[in-house]
Amino acid sequence: MKREKGLLIVLSGPAGVGKGTVCGALRKQDTAIEYSVSATTRKPRAGEEHGVNYFFKSREEFKEMIQNDALLEWAEYVGNFYGTPIDYVRETIDAGRDIILEIEVQGAQKVRKAFPEGVFIFLAPPSLKELRDRIVGRGTETEDIINERMHVAKEEIDLMRMYDYVVENDEVELAVERIKAIVTAEHCRRERLKYQELVEVKK
Amino acid sequence: MKREKGLLIVLSGPAGVGKGTVCGALRKQDTAIEYSVSATTRKPRAGEEHGVNYFFKSREEFKEMIQNDALLEWAEYVGNFYGTPIDYVRETIDAGRDIILEIEVQGAQKVRKAFPEGVFIFLAPPSLKELRDRIVGRGTETEDIINERMHVAKEEIDLMRMYDYVVENDEVELAVERIKAIVTAEHCRRERLKYQELVEVKK
């Protein structure tokens, strides 16, 4: 029973929920999952490497990628463009390897349209209250900004309905174990398997 | 985010694939999964305990259970009745605990009708050829019996289409790990979660 393609795994969730932390912890483990590298127009920070942390692009290069449909999804955030180059994603899953994308919920919706067969995981706070606590906990925001963020978070949580899985980020290690279990389980999903060869009995 | 109910997990597959071995290996592990005990009219074998291995019933008692809809599924096999008492299954999942049923494919179809929300796992041989080798390997069967069994196995594998997952029983330990991953993943499935409480923001 061979698989034709690898899994496209999309890890998303509201801002502040800990997507980066969970994805970072997953990367430290010895899994066969590949990680998508985003393209961005923002300047590299100290220690960031082109092709590892990001593909650093000029605005002109980025706009060209948009026009050439070279991006699976993209968004502008705080004046900079961020996007997922489609080539590496396609090459990886076509080679039968799994790839994970850690992206914002708006981007995840676009990816869902292009890859309905993807595995969409929503990383959720244990409760909105806790999300609020985390946002407030940064201690640097005014009440107005906190309320605005809560409003955005509520909208993002409404988007949960388009996801296949909801993983609570109560503890990073638990969230990582759940994501690994989802990947294992998805490889066993009947509709992903080529089982025709099993049914064809040799006479 | 609370779950209302536990999962009903059905482990099934063709005769000779190793359902009992895999389920036994799973039971030895420290999981929170409960195990359904079947009712049967066959006589207890040495060491078998009522309520542990089986609920041992007379034919009259068994027929009464059938008439009272007390069985989730039942079948006659080599002159004896076997069935799954529905009460313990319902009580367990209503209490929020997971329960696993190890049953034949015909029984699994009946359970699917009663519990469409169940998690249906088909335990498959790595290939039909290997299933054939295992059947032949017993060394006690005539060619006709082997061919008949292969025919039955082919039909059972056709039934795979009604399952949610196909777990290859290439190695018992690997099959057990896959089943555990499926249970973890199913608990994260979005449609199983009560996330309304997350969406209701307190003003």
Short mmCIF file of N, CA and C in Angstrom, two decimals, chain B residues 1 25 32 37 40 95 113 119 136 139 156 183 196:
data_model
loop_
_atom_site.label_atom_id
_atom_site.label_comp_id
_atom_site.label_asym_id
_atom_site.label_seq_id
_atom_site.Cartn_x
_atom_site.Cartn_y
_atom_site.Cartn_z
N MET B 1 -12.42 23.44 26.62
CA MET B 1 -13.02 22.66 25.54
C MET B 1 -13.25 21.23 26.01
N ALA B 25 -2.03 -6.59 22.39
CA ALA B 25 -0.83 -5.76 22.61
C ALA B 25 -1.23 -4.35 23.06
N ALA B 32 -6.02 4.91 28.19
CA ALA B 32 -7.29 5.13 28.90
C ALA B 32 -8.45 4.43 28.18
N VAL B 37 -16.50 -6.33 26.16
CA VAL B 37 -16.51 -7.78 26.38
C VAL B 37 -17.71 -8.35 25.61
N THR B 40 -21.22 -14.61 24.28
CA THR B 40 -21.14 -15.77 23.39
C THR B 40 -21.88 -16.97 23.98
N ALA B 95 -20.05 8.26 29.54
CA ALA B 95 -19.24 8.73 30.68
C ALA B 95 -17.98 9.45 30.18
N LYS B 113 -23.90 1.49 11.26
CA LYS B 113 -25.26 2.01 11.12
C LYS B 113 -25.77 2.59 12.44
N VAL B 119 -15.26 5.47 15.29
CA VAL B 119 -13.99 5.52 14.57
C VAL B 119 -13.71 4.11 14.07
N VAL B 136 -1.97 -19.94 4.23
CA VAL B 136 -1.31 -21.17 3.79
C VAL B 136 -0.35 -21.65 4.88
N GLY B 139 -0.51 -24.42 7.36
CA GLY B 139 -0.09 -25.74 6.94
C GLY B 139 -1.10 -26.84 7.15
N GLU B 156 -13.83 -9.12 2.02
CA GLU B 156 -13.68 -8.30 3.23
C GLU B 156 -12.86 -7.04 2.94
N VAL B 183 -6.47 7.45 17.83
CA VAL B 183 -7.34 7.82 18.96
C VAL B 183 -7.01 9.25 19.41
N GLN B 196 -18.01 26.07 21.15
CA GLN B 196 -18.89 27.22 21.23
C GLN B 196 -18.46 28.16 22.37
#
